[in-house]
Short mmCIF file of C-alpha atoms and ligand atoms in Angstrom, two decimals:
data_model
loop_
_atom_site.label_atom_id
_atom_site.label_comp_id
_atom_site.label_asym_id
_atom_site.label_seq_id
_atom_site.Cartn_x
_atom_site.Cartn_y
_atom_site.Cartn_z
CA MET A 1 -9.39 1.18 -19.18
CA LYS A 2 -7.88 -2.23 -19.80
CA PRO A 3 -4.18 -3.06 -19.84
CA ALA A 4 -2.32 -3.85 -23.06
CA ARG A 5 -1.36 -7.48 -23.73
CA PHE A 6 1.55 -8.98 -21.85
CA ALA A 7 3.13 -12.39 -21.40
CA TYR A 8 2.96 -13.66 -17.85
CA VAL A 9 5.26 -15.73 -15.71
CA ALA A 10 4.84 -16.52 -12.02
CA PRO A 11 7.99 -18.25 -10.79
CA ASP A 12 7.99 -19.88 -7.37
CA SER A 13 11.62 -19.30 -6.51
CA ILE A 14 13.84 -16.24 -6.32
CA GLU A 15 16.28 -17.90 -8.69
CA ASP A 16 13.65 -18.30 -11.39
CA VAL A 17 12.59 -14.67 -10.92
CA LEU A 18 16.19 -13.55 -11.41
CA ASP A 19 16.51 -15.76 -14.49
CA ALA A 20 13.37 -14.24 -15.98
CA LEU A 21 14.53 -10.70 -15.26
CA ASP A 22 17.92 -11.50 -16.75
CA ARG A 23 16.35 -12.96 -19.86
CA PHE A 24 13.81 -10.23 -20.56
CA GLY A 25 15.67 -7.16 -19.29
CA ASP A 26 13.76 -3.94 -19.74
CA GLU A 27 10.87 -5.69 -21.52
CA ALA A 28 9.88 -7.13 -18.16
CA LYS A 29 8.28 -5.62 -15.09
CA VAL A 30 8.06 -7.16 -11.66
CA LEU A 31 4.48 -7.45 -10.41
CA SER A 32 4.16 -7.50 -6.64
CA GLY A 33 1.01 -6.14 -4.99
CA GLY A 34 -0.06 -4.47 -8.24
CA GLN A 35 -1.48 -1.46 -6.41
CA SER A 36 0.67 0.99 -8.38
CA LEU A 37 1.70 -1.01 -11.45
CA VAL A 38 -1.77 -2.21 -12.46
CA PRO A 39 -3.36 1.28 -12.35
CA MET A 40 -0.50 2.46 -14.58
CA MET A 41 -1.08 -0.50 -16.92
CA ASN A 42 -4.83 0.16 -16.97
CA PHE A 43 -4.09 3.75 -17.98
CA ARG A 44 -1.54 2.36 -20.45
CA LEU A 45 1.10 4.55 -18.91
CA ALA A 46 2.98 1.28 -18.50
CA ARG A 47 3.01 -1.36 -21.26
CA PRO A 48 5.40 -4.10 -20.17
CA GLU A 49 5.87 -6.96 -22.64
CA VAL A 50 6.38 -9.47 -19.85
CA ILE A 51 5.05 -9.50 -16.32
CA VAL A 52 7.12 -11.38 -13.75
CA ASP A 53 4.70 -12.00 -10.88
CA ILE A 54 6.60 -12.44 -7.61
CA GLY A 55 3.43 -13.20 -5.62
CA ARG A 56 4.17 -16.93 -5.53
CA VAL A 57 7.79 -16.68 -4.46
CA GLY A 58 8.59 -17.85 -0.95
CA GLY A 59 11.18 -16.18 1.23
CA LEU A 60 10.46 -12.55 0.39
CA ASP A 61 7.97 -11.75 3.13
CA GLY A 62 9.98 -12.17 6.31
CA MET A 63 10.70 -9.56 8.95
CA SER A 64 13.69 -10.16 11.16
CA VAL A 65 15.84 -8.31 13.64
CA VAL A 66 19.55 -8.68 12.92
CA ASN A 67 22.49 -6.58 14.14
CA GLY A 68 20.50 -3.54 15.17
CA SER A 69 18.38 -3.43 12.07
CA LEU A 70 14.98 -4.66 11.03
CA THR A 71 15.07 -6.45 7.70
CA VAL A 72 11.75 -6.08 5.92
CA GLY A 73 11.22 -8.47 3.02
CA ALA A 74 10.08 -6.82 -0.21
CA ARG A 75 6.79 -8.77 -0.20
CA VAL A 76 5.69 -7.70 3.29
CA ILE A 77 2.27 -6.09 2.77
CA HIS A 78 1.53 -2.66 4.22
CA ALA A 79 -1.07 -4.16 6.59
CA ARG A 80 1.59 -6.21 8.38
CA LEU A 81 3.43 -3.03 9.31
CA GLU A 82 0.33 -1.83 11.16
CA ALA A 83 1.29 -4.37 13.84
CA PRO A 84 4.91 -5.23 13.04
CA THR A 85 6.56 -8.35 14.37
CA GLY A 86 10.10 -9.53 13.88
CA ALA A 87 11.93 -12.83 14.06
CA MET A 88 14.47 -12.28 16.81
CA PRO A 89 18.06 -13.61 16.68
CA ASP A 90 17.00 -16.54 18.92
CA GLY A 91 14.33 -17.54 16.39
CA ARG A 92 11.27 -16.40 18.30
CA THR A 93 8.84 -14.03 16.56
CA GLU A 94 7.83 -11.10 18.73
CA PRO A 95 5.94 -7.85 18.34
CA LEU A 96 8.46 -5.20 17.39
CA GLY A 97 8.84 -2.78 20.29
CA GLY A 98 10.87 0.36 20.72
CA VAL A 99 10.88 3.53 18.70
CA LEU A 100 10.74 1.83 15.30
CA GLY A 101 8.03 -0.52 16.56
CA SER A 102 5.76 2.42 17.37
CA LEU A 103 6.76 4.50 14.33
CA LEU A 104 5.91 1.85 11.70
CA PRO A 105 2.18 1.47 12.62
CA GLU A 106 1.86 5.24 12.93
CA VAL A 107 3.08 5.57 9.34
CA ALA A 108 1.39 2.46 7.89
CA ARG A 109 -2.12 3.73 8.50
CA PHE A 110 -1.47 6.61 6.11
CA VAL A 111 -0.63 4.29 3.20
CA GLY A 112 -3.72 4.19 1.02
CA HIS A 113 -6.83 2.41 2.27
CA LEU A 114 -7.42 -0.94 3.94
CA PRO A 115 -7.86 -2.92 0.66
CA ILE A 116 -4.72 -1.28 -0.76
CA ARG A 117 -2.81 -2.22 2.39
CA ALA A 118 -4.03 -5.82 2.05
CA ARG A 119 -2.25 -6.24 -1.31
CA GLY A 120 0.37 -3.51 -1.69
CA THR A 121 3.87 -4.26 -0.47
CA PHE A 122 6.61 -2.38 1.33
CA GLY A 123 9.14 -3.28 -1.36
CA GLY A 124 6.74 -2.33 -4.14
CA SER A 125 6.33 1.09 -2.63
CA ILE A 126 10.11 1.57 -2.35
CA ALA A 127 10.68 0.32 -5.94
CA HIS A 128 7.84 2.46 -7.28
CA ALA A 129 9.48 5.55 -5.70
CA ASP A 130 6.59 7.96 -5.55
CA PRO A 131 8.10 11.09 -3.98
CA ALA A 132 5.15 11.39 -1.59
CA ALA A 133 5.07 7.71 -0.58
CA GLU A 134 5.31 7.24 3.17
CA TRP A 135 7.73 4.29 3.02
CA CYS A 136 10.06 6.18 0.71
CA ILE A 137 10.14 9.11 3.15
CA LEU A 138 10.81 6.69 5.99
CA ALA A 139 13.60 4.96 4.06
CA ARG A 140 15.27 8.27 3.23
CA THR A 141 14.90 9.72 6.72
CA LEU A 142 16.25 6.66 8.51
CA ASP A 143 19.00 5.98 5.92
CA ALA A 144 17.62 2.56 5.04
CA GLU A 145 19.61 0.14 2.88
CA MET A 146 18.05 -1.64 -0.07
CA VAL A 147 19.16 -5.16 -0.95
CA ALA A 148 19.08 -5.77 -4.70
CA LEU A 149 19.57 -9.22 -6.20
CA ARG A 150 20.44 -10.14 -9.74
CA ARG A 151 21.47 -13.43 -11.30
CA GLY A 152 24.72 -14.29 -9.59
CA GLY A 153 25.01 -11.12 -7.55
CA GLU A 154 23.81 -8.92 -4.77
CA ARG A 155 24.38 -5.28 -3.86
CA VAL A 156 23.25 -3.00 -1.09
CA ILE A 157 22.16 0.52 -2.05
CA ALA A 158 21.94 3.38 0.44
CA ALA A 159 18.69 5.35 0.43
CA ALA A 160 20.56 8.53 -0.52
CA ASP A 161 21.66 6.85 -3.77
CA PHE A 162 18.55 4.74 -4.34
CA PHE A 163 15.90 7.35 -5.14
CA GLU A 164 16.94 9.10 -8.35
CA THR A 165 13.88 11.01 -9.51
CA VAL A 166 10.09 10.60 -9.74
CA PHE A 167 9.29 6.86 -10.13
CA THR A 168 12.98 6.19 -10.84
CA THR A 169 15.43 4.30 -8.67
CA ALA A 170 18.95 2.92 -8.93
CA LEU A 171 17.50 -0.58 -9.53
CA GLU A 172 18.46 -2.05 -12.92
CA PRO A 173 15.82 -3.91 -14.97
CA GLU A 174 17.60 -7.19 -14.14
CA GLU A 175 17.46 -6.52 -10.41
CA LEU A 176 14.94 -7.60 -7.82
CA LEU A 177 14.54 -5.62 -4.64
CA ALA A 178 14.65 -8.41 -2.07
CA ALA A 179 14.61 -6.60 1.27
CA VAL A 180 15.17 -3.31 3.05
CA HIS A 181 17.23 -2.86 6.22
CA LEU A 182 15.81 -0.28 8.62
CA PRO A 183 17.89 0.81 11.62
CA ILE A 184 16.22 -0.04 14.92
CA LEU A 185 16.30 3.28 16.69
CA GLY A 186 17.57 2.95 20.25
CA ASP A 187 15.59 4.15 23.24
CA ASP A 188 17.43 7.48 23.12
CA TRP A 189 15.69 8.31 19.84
CA ARG A 190 12.35 10.08 19.39
CA ALA A 191 10.55 9.86 16.06
CA GLY A 192 7.46 11.50 14.63
CA PHE A 193 5.49 11.52 11.40
CA CYS A 194 2.87 13.91 10.13
CA GLU A 195 1.16 14.18 6.76
CA PHE A 196 -1.41 16.33 5.06
CA SER A 197 -3.69 14.93 2.37
CA ARG A 198 -7.04 16.12 1.07
CA ARG A 199 -8.90 12.88 1.82
CA ALA A 200 -8.13 9.91 4.03
CA GLY A 201 -6.00 7.42 2.14
CA ASP A 202 -4.81 9.80 -0.57
CA PHE A 203 -1.16 10.29 -1.27
CA ALA A 204 0.25 13.09 0.90
CA VAL A 205 0.45 16.60 -0.46
CA VAL A 206 3.30 17.05 2.01
CA ALA A 207 4.51 14.65 4.69
CA ALA A 208 7.38 14.94 7.15
CA MET A 209 9.26 12.48 9.32
CA THR A 210 11.62 13.49 12.09
CA ALA A 211 13.96 11.48 14.28
CA VAL A 212 16.13 13.03 16.97
CA ARG A 213 18.59 11.42 19.33
CA LEU A 214 18.80 12.79 22.85
CA ASP A 215 21.90 12.96 25.02
CA PRO A 216 20.80 11.08 28.16
CA ALA A 217 22.90 13.36 30.39
CA THR A 218 21.73 16.77 29.14
CA GLY A 219 18.49 15.99 27.30
CA ALA A 220 19.86 17.94 24.34
CA ILE A 221 19.59 16.70 20.76
CA SER A 222 22.81 15.05 19.59
CA GLU A 223 21.63 13.89 16.16
CA ALA A 224 18.67 14.99 14.04
CA ARG A 225 17.01 13.77 10.87
CA ILE A 226 14.23 15.48 8.97
CA GLY A 227 12.81 13.95 5.82
CA VAL A 228 10.08 15.47 3.68
CA GLY A 229 8.01 14.14 0.79
CA GLY A 230 5.89 16.00 -1.74
CA VAL A 231 8.31 18.85 -2.40
CA ALA A 232 10.66 17.36 -5.02
CA GLY A 233 11.06 14.37 -7.34
CA VAL A 234 12.39 12.28 -4.46
CA PRO A 235 11.93 12.39 -0.70
CA VAL A 236 14.49 14.89 0.62
CA ARG A 237 16.47 15.41 3.80
CA LEU A 238 16.79 18.92 5.17
CA PRO A 239 20.33 19.26 6.54
CA ALA A 240 20.09 22.96 7.46
CA ALA A 241 16.97 22.40 9.54
CA GLU A 242 18.55 19.28 11.06
CA ALA A 243 21.60 21.34 12.06
CA THR A 244 19.51 23.93 13.92
CA LEU A 245 18.25 21.16 16.22
CA VAL A 246 21.60 19.75 17.28
CA GLY A 247 22.63 20.91 20.75
CA GLU A 248 19.14 22.17 21.63
CA VAL A 249 16.71 20.74 24.14
CA PRO A 250 13.42 19.82 22.37
CA GLY A 251 10.59 22.27 22.93
CA ALA A 252 8.02 24.32 21.06
CA GLU A 253 10.39 27.21 20.27
CA VAL A 254 13.20 24.96 19.10
CA HIS A 255 10.75 23.01 16.92
CA ALA A 256 9.30 26.17 15.42
CA ALA A 257 12.75 27.50 14.59
CA ALA A 258 13.71 24.26 12.84
CA ALA A 259 10.38 24.20 10.97
CA GLU A 260 11.02 27.76 9.76
CA VAL A 261 14.42 26.77 8.37
CA ALA A 262 12.83 23.67 6.81
CA ALA A 263 10.24 25.79 5.00
CA GLY A 264 13.02 27.95 3.55
CA GLU A 265 15.14 24.96 2.63
CA VAL A 266 12.67 23.23 0.29
CA ASP A 267 12.04 24.35 -3.25
CA PRO A 268 8.68 22.86 -4.19
CA ALA A 269 6.94 23.27 -7.53
CA GLY A 270 3.27 24.18 -7.51
CA ASP A 271 0.71 21.87 -9.08
CA LEU A 272 -2.97 21.02 -9.05
CA HIS A 273 -2.78 19.90 -5.42
CA GLY A 274 -1.09 22.99 -4.02
CA SER A 275 0.97 26.02 -5.03
CA ALA A 276 4.66 26.25 -4.14
CA ALA A 277 3.90 28.72 -1.33
CA TYR A 278 1.20 26.45 0.07
CA ARG A 279 3.55 23.46 0.08
CA ARG A 280 6.17 25.54 1.85
CA ASP A 281 3.61 26.40 4.54
CA LEU A 282 2.74 22.74 4.83
CA VAL A 283 6.41 21.83 5.29
CA ARG A 284 6.60 24.30 8.17
CA ALA A 285 3.48 22.85 9.81
CA MET A 286 4.27 19.17 9.20
CA VAL A 287 7.87 19.40 10.45
CA ALA A 288 6.80 21.22 13.63
CA ARG A 289 4.06 18.68 14.31
CA ALA A 290 6.28 15.66 13.63
CA LEU A 291 8.87 17.06 16.06
CA ALA A 292 6.20 17.72 18.70
CA GLN A 293 4.79 14.21 18.25
CA GLY A 294 8.24 12.69 18.68
CA ALA A 295 8.92 14.77 21.77
CA GLY A 296 5.75 13.55 23.42
CA ALA A 297 6.21 9.87 22.76
CA PRO A 298 9.16 8.46 24.67
CA GLY A 299 10.37 5.02 23.58
CA MET B 1 12.61 -22.14 -15.85
CA THR B 2 8.95 -21.51 -15.07
CA GLU B 3 6.41 -21.69 -17.86
CA ILE B 4 5.47 -18.45 -19.60
CA SER B 5 1.92 -17.67 -20.67
CA PRO B 6 2.04 -15.89 -24.04
CA ALA B 7 0.36 -12.50 -24.27
CA ASP B 8 -2.22 -13.27 -26.96
CA GLU B 9 -3.45 -16.65 -25.80
CA ALA B 10 -6.22 -17.39 -23.37
CA VAL B 11 -4.93 -19.85 -20.79
CA PRO B 12 -7.08 -22.11 -18.63
CA VAL B 13 -7.77 -20.51 -15.27
CA VAL B 14 -9.69 -21.99 -12.35
CA LEU B 15 -11.32 -19.47 -10.04
CA ARG B 16 -12.97 -20.54 -6.81
CA VAL B 17 -15.89 -18.12 -6.48
CA ASN B 18 -18.40 -18.34 -3.64
CA GLY B 19 -17.39 -21.94 -3.02
CA THR B 20 -17.70 -23.11 -6.64
CA ASP B 21 -14.85 -23.78 -9.07
CA ARG B 22 -15.24 -21.81 -12.29
CA ARG B 23 -13.15 -22.98 -15.23
CA ILE B 24 -12.52 -20.17 -17.67
CA ALA B 25 -10.01 -19.28 -20.36
CA ALA B 26 -8.39 -15.89 -19.90
CA GLU B 27 -5.55 -13.90 -21.41
CA PRO B 28 -3.02 -12.89 -18.75
CA ARG B 29 -4.22 -9.29 -18.99
CA ARG B 30 -7.78 -10.21 -17.97
CA THR B 31 -8.50 -8.55 -14.63
CA LEU B 32 -10.31 -10.54 -11.96
CA ALA B 33 -13.16 -8.01 -12.19
CA ASP B 34 -13.60 -8.65 -15.92
CA ALA B 35 -13.23 -12.40 -15.46
CA LEU B 36 -16.00 -12.38 -12.85
CA ARG B 37 -18.29 -10.21 -14.95
CA GLU B 38 -17.59 -11.44 -18.48
CA ASP B 39 -16.47 -15.03 -18.02
CA CYS B 40 -18.40 -16.07 -14.92
CA GLY B 41 -21.50 -13.94 -15.59
CA LEU B 42 -21.31 -12.51 -12.08
CA THR B 43 -22.12 -8.89 -12.86
CA GLY B 44 -22.76 -7.93 -9.25
CA THR B 45 -19.14 -6.81 -9.01
CA HIS B 46 -19.13 -3.32 -10.49
CA LEU B 47 -16.40 -1.37 -12.26
CA GLY B 48 -16.14 2.36 -11.71
CA CYS B 49 -12.66 3.77 -12.11
CA GLU B 50 -10.55 0.71 -13.00
CA HIS B 51 -7.57 2.16 -11.20
CA GLY B 52 -8.10 1.32 -7.56
CA VAL B 53 -9.71 4.50 -6.29
CA CYS B 54 -13.48 3.92 -6.09
CA GLY B 55 -13.79 0.43 -4.59
CA ALA B 56 -16.90 -0.51 -6.60
CA CYS B 57 -15.07 -3.69 -7.64
CA THR B 58 -14.23 -4.81 -4.08
CA VAL B 59 -14.36 -8.60 -3.54
CA LEU B 60 -12.98 -10.80 -0.79
CA LEU B 61 -9.78 -12.67 -1.57
CA ASP B 62 -9.09 -15.21 1.16
CA GLY B 63 -11.27 -13.12 3.45
CA GLU B 64 -9.64 -9.72 2.86
CA PRO B 65 -11.32 -6.96 0.83
CA VAL B 66 -9.31 -6.22 -2.33
CA ARG B 67 -9.77 -4.24 -5.56
CA SER B 68 -10.59 -6.78 -8.27
CA CYS B 69 -9.66 -4.25 -10.97
CA LEU B 70 -6.05 -4.32 -9.74
CA LEU B 71 -5.66 -8.07 -9.81
CA PHE B 72 -5.30 -10.34 -12.83
CA ALA B 73 -7.46 -13.44 -12.93
CA VAL B 74 -4.33 -15.61 -13.28
CA GLN B 75 -3.13 -14.25 -9.93
CA ALA B 76 -6.31 -15.22 -8.14
CA GLN B 77 -5.98 -18.95 -8.85
CA GLY B 78 -5.95 -20.99 -5.67
CA ALA B 79 -7.60 -18.28 -3.60
CA GLU B 80 -11.12 -18.24 -2.15
CA ILE B 81 -12.97 -15.43 -3.89
CA ARG B 82 -16.25 -14.10 -2.56
CA THR B 83 -18.50 -11.70 -4.41
CA VAL B 84 -21.77 -9.97 -3.60
CA GLU B 85 -23.65 -12.87 -5.23
CA GLY B 86 -22.46 -15.06 -2.36
CA LEU B 87 -23.87 -12.94 0.45
CA ALA B 88 -27.55 -13.88 0.47
CA ASP B 89 -28.66 -17.43 1.31
CA ASP B 90 -29.71 -19.75 -1.50
CA ASP B 91 -33.36 -19.25 -0.53
CA GLY B 92 -32.99 -15.51 -1.04
CA THR B 93 -32.72 -14.55 2.64
CA LEU B 94 -30.60 -11.42 2.71
CA HIS B 95 -27.28 -11.25 4.55
CA PRO B 96 -27.52 -9.07 7.69
CA LEU B 97 -25.44 -6.38 5.95
CA GLN B 98 -27.81 -6.32 2.96
CA GLU B 99 -30.74 -6.12 5.35
CA ALA B 100 -29.09 -3.26 7.24
CA PHE B 101 -28.20 -1.28 4.10
CA TRP B 102 -31.86 -1.54 3.12
CA ARG B 103 -33.16 -0.56 6.58
CA HIS B 104 -30.72 2.37 7.06
CA HIS B 105 -30.97 3.70 3.49
CA GLY B 106 -27.32 2.81 2.89
CA LEU B 107 -27.92 2.92 -0.85
CA GLN B 108 -29.59 5.10 -3.43
CA CYS B 109 -28.53 4.32 -7.01
CA GLY B 110 -26.80 1.17 -5.78
CA PHE B 111 -23.75 1.36 -8.01
CA CYS B 112 -21.28 1.42 -5.11
CA THR B 113 -23.28 -1.02 -2.98
CA PRO B 114 -21.68 -4.37 -3.93
CA GLY B 115 -18.28 -2.89 -3.17
CA PHE B 116 -19.40 -1.45 0.16
CA LEU B 117 -21.08 -4.72 1.13
CA MET B 118 -17.97 -6.78 0.43
CA LEU B 119 -15.72 -4.22 2.11
CA SER B 120 -17.97 -4.27 5.20
CA ALA B 121 -18.28 -8.06 5.19
CA GLY B 122 -14.50 -8.44 5.11
CA VAL B 123 -13.98 -5.84 7.80
CA LEU B 124 -16.59 -7.24 10.21
CA GLU B 125 -15.54 -10.86 9.71
CA THR B 126 -11.88 -10.19 10.40
CA ARG B 127 -12.37 -7.39 12.99
CA PRO B 128 -15.74 -7.96 14.71
CA ASP B 129 -14.91 -5.54 17.56
CA ILE B 130 -13.76 -2.72 15.30
CA GLY B 131 -14.18 0.70 16.95
CA ASP B 132 -16.26 3.53 15.48
CA GLU B 133 -13.24 5.55 14.37
CA GLU B 134 -11.55 2.58 12.71
CA LEU B 135 -14.80 1.58 11.05
CA ARG B 136 -15.22 5.05 9.53
CA GLU B 137 -11.62 4.91 8.37
CA ALA B 138 -12.15 1.47 6.81
CA LEU B 139 -15.31 2.63 5.05
CA SER B 140 -13.44 5.64 3.66
CA SER B 141 -11.78 3.11 1.31
CA ASN B 142 -14.72 3.26 -1.12
CA LEU B 143 -16.56 6.06 -2.86
CA CYS B 144 -20.30 6.71 -2.97
CA ARG B 145 -21.74 9.57 -4.99
CA CYS B 146 -25.25 9.41 -3.54
CA THR B 147 -25.67 8.70 0.14
CA GLY B 148 -23.24 11.02 1.88
CA TYR B 149 -21.83 7.94 3.66
CA GLN B 150 -23.50 8.51 7.04
CA THR B 151 -26.25 5.96 6.32
CA ILE B 152 -23.64 3.43 5.19
CA VAL B 153 -21.71 3.91 8.42
CA GLU B 154 -24.93 3.48 10.42
CA ALA B 155 -25.87 0.32 8.54
CA VAL B 156 -22.51 -1.35 9.13
CA ARG B 157 -22.37 -0.19 12.73
CA SER B 158 -25.78 -1.72 13.40
CA VAL B 159 -24.61 -5.11 12.13
CA ARG B 160 -21.46 -4.91 14.24
CA ASP B 161 -23.53 -4.01 17.32
CA ALA B 162 -26.14 -6.73 16.70
CA ALA B 163 -23.41 -9.37 16.35
CA GLY B 164 -21.72 -8.23 19.55
CA ALA B 165 -24.98 -8.06 21.55
C1 FAD C 301 -6.28 4.12 -4.25
C2 FAD C 301 -4.83 3.99 -3.93
C3 FAD C 301 -4.29 4.80 -2.94
C4 FAD C 301 -2.94 4.70 -2.62
N1 FAD C 301 -2.44 5.51 -1.66
C5 FAD C 301 -1.13 5.43 -1.32
C6 FAD C 301 -0.58 6.26 -0.32
O1 FAD C 301 -1.26 7.07 0.32
N2 FAD C 301 0.75 6.14 -0.05
C7 FAD C 301 1.55 5.23 -0.71
O2 FAD C 301 2.73 5.16 -0.43
N3 FAD C 301 1.05 4.43 -1.66
C8 FAD C 301 -0.27 4.52 -1.99
N4 FAD C 301 -0.75 3.69 -2.97
C9 FAD C 301 0.18 2.77 -3.66
C10 FAD C 301 0.41 1.49 -2.87
O3 FAD C 301 1.08 1.77 -1.67
C11 FAD C 301 1.23 0.46 -3.62
O4 FAD C 301 1.04 -0.74 -2.93
C12 FAD C 301 2.71 0.65 -3.70
O5 FAD C 301 3.03 1.93 -4.19
C13 FAD C 301 3.35 -0.34 -4.67
O6 FAD C 301 3.46 -1.61 -4.07
P1 FAD C 301 2.92 -2.89 -4.84
O7 FAD C 301 3.39 -4.06 -4.07
O8 FAD C 301 1.48 -2.75 -5.05
O9 FAD C 301 3.79 -2.82 -6.16
P2 FAD C 301 3.40 -3.00 -7.70
O10 FAD C 301 2.27 -2.12 -8.05
O11 FAD C 301 3.27 -4.45 -8.01
O12 FAD C 301 4.74 -2.48 -8.36
C14 FAD C 301 5.09 -1.10 -8.35
C15 FAD C 301 6.42 -0.90 -9.08
O13 FAD C 301 7.51 -1.44 -8.35
C16 FAD C 301 8.14 -2.50 -9.05
N5 FAD C 301 8.41 -3.54 -8.06
C17 FAD C 301 7.53 -4.01 -7.13
N6 FAD C 301 8.15 -4.88 -6.32
C18 FAD C 301 9.44 -4.97 -6.75
C19 FAD C 301 10.58 -5.71 -6.30
N7 FAD C 301 10.51 -6.51 -5.24
N8 FAD C 301 11.75 -5.56 -6.97
C20 FAD C 301 11.83 -4.73 -8.04
N9 FAD C 301 10.79 -4.00 -8.50
C21 FAD C 301 9.61 -4.12 -7.86
C22 FAD C 301 7.17 -2.90 -10.14
O14 FAD C 301 7.85 -3.42 -11.26
C23 FAD C 301 6.48 -1.58 -10.44
O15 FAD C 301 7.29 -0.80 -11.29
C24 FAD C 301 -2.11 3.77 -3.30
C25 FAD C 301 -2.64 2.94 -4.29
C26 FAD C 301 -3.99 3.05 -4.62
C27 FAD C 301 -4.55 2.17 -5.68
S1 FES C 302 -13.17 -0.11 -10.30
FE1 FES C 302 -11.75 -1.03 -8.99
S2 FES C 302 -11.41 0.53 -7.56
FE2 FES C 302 -12.68 1.55 -8.99
S1 FES C 303 -25.61 4.67 -3.82
FE1 FES C 303 -25.12 5.69 -5.65
S2 FES C 303 -22.96 5.65 -5.61
FE2 FES C 303 -23.45 4.92 -3.67
#
């Protein structure tokens, strides 16, 4: 189908974007990569009066390493996270190493297909807030911080408060998501990601991300994070399963036990793509595999 | 503040398609796919799903394969657009990919073919050494209801191998 009529503005500065959003409020929609918004407009599930295209704005597509976090500009396309680089504090741009540097490409290749990754953006995915979206799961699991700008103001929103329900975030209509801060996991962290989808490039039925921190002296887990998508209206953390990991040395039995708790901790609804029981089984399998993947990939 | 294009007015848009500037008038809601087909008369770009899933509408935008049904014509101003019409030489000599699709039976009804050709052209031009696994993954971007894909994979692989030889 074809989209309904809309007025169009393509500012070339952040200030003009914020002015437009301020002026048009909830009549306006930000257009970034268009890989989620335009399908919804073509279906007429979305009928914005005004489109504010941020594709010509400079300064939103940087990646930089500052104070132990990687700041990803909202306009960074998915494809760039397949081989992430970051501007370092001394100004040089380098390939991003470490745990986050190997996790991002691992996750990026699951986001849609190549042509989708050539246009779709990291920030668009976060703002769109599909509960099965890989970047949303990553943001929730790693406790990312979202930087929202509005005319004359800025606020930082924690991932736990950002995702409210399906396709709904804490962003106000007047706000632009400018960037996301991701913690750079130190070398004592191990991270893994696993997803199940019916066909390559589809949204996940269930996907899980795990990150555990190891005590260098004992090899035991001192901190654990498990995030799952596809089981609720937002990506969720599983604190009970996380707690079973703390104090344990990673290994198949420990992973299986945590995965079992994870499967009991989610409360998925069944739909066309899988019954509730099936999704629960997938949570068990995906969590165990993500943990195993993390265990096997030091640094 | 930046100028706003009203919803119900066609605005002048210049599209650079296959090396030629095309001056058209388009409402903001005109997709690039529709602009190519309806306003430029380039009907080689096909429309299947119009929501990003099938890839029949794939064109190259500054060298990268993109879905032209998910892009408004106004957004594509200033970019180099390439469509299936630009693949063959002016004298009708087929592009190596077109030749290979023909030789390897990479098409049956042909509906998906322009999209697969542009997807493959973009992939091979930007990643000439792409491995077999990555190539299969890249080709999984588009849908074909006829061939079963294997012949498409073989066609594109043969062009990659011939270029590398
Ligand atoms: C065939 C297909 C398969 C896909 N598969 C996957 C998949 O497996 N996993 C996945 O995660 N995604 C998938 N996607 C979606 C894709 O990742 C999108 O790129 C992404 O969800 C949205 O990013 P965008 O830049 O395209 O945003 P847009 O489509 O432009 O915008 C999406 C929403 O976010 C808002 N928005 C965008 N940027 C900002 C901003 N900076 N500030 C405030 N609001 C903003 C828009 O107003 C809109 O509401 C798929 C898409 C297609 C077409
Ligand atoms: S018509 Fe564009 S992807 Fe199907
Ligand atoms: S040849 Fe018929 S859809 Fe591909």
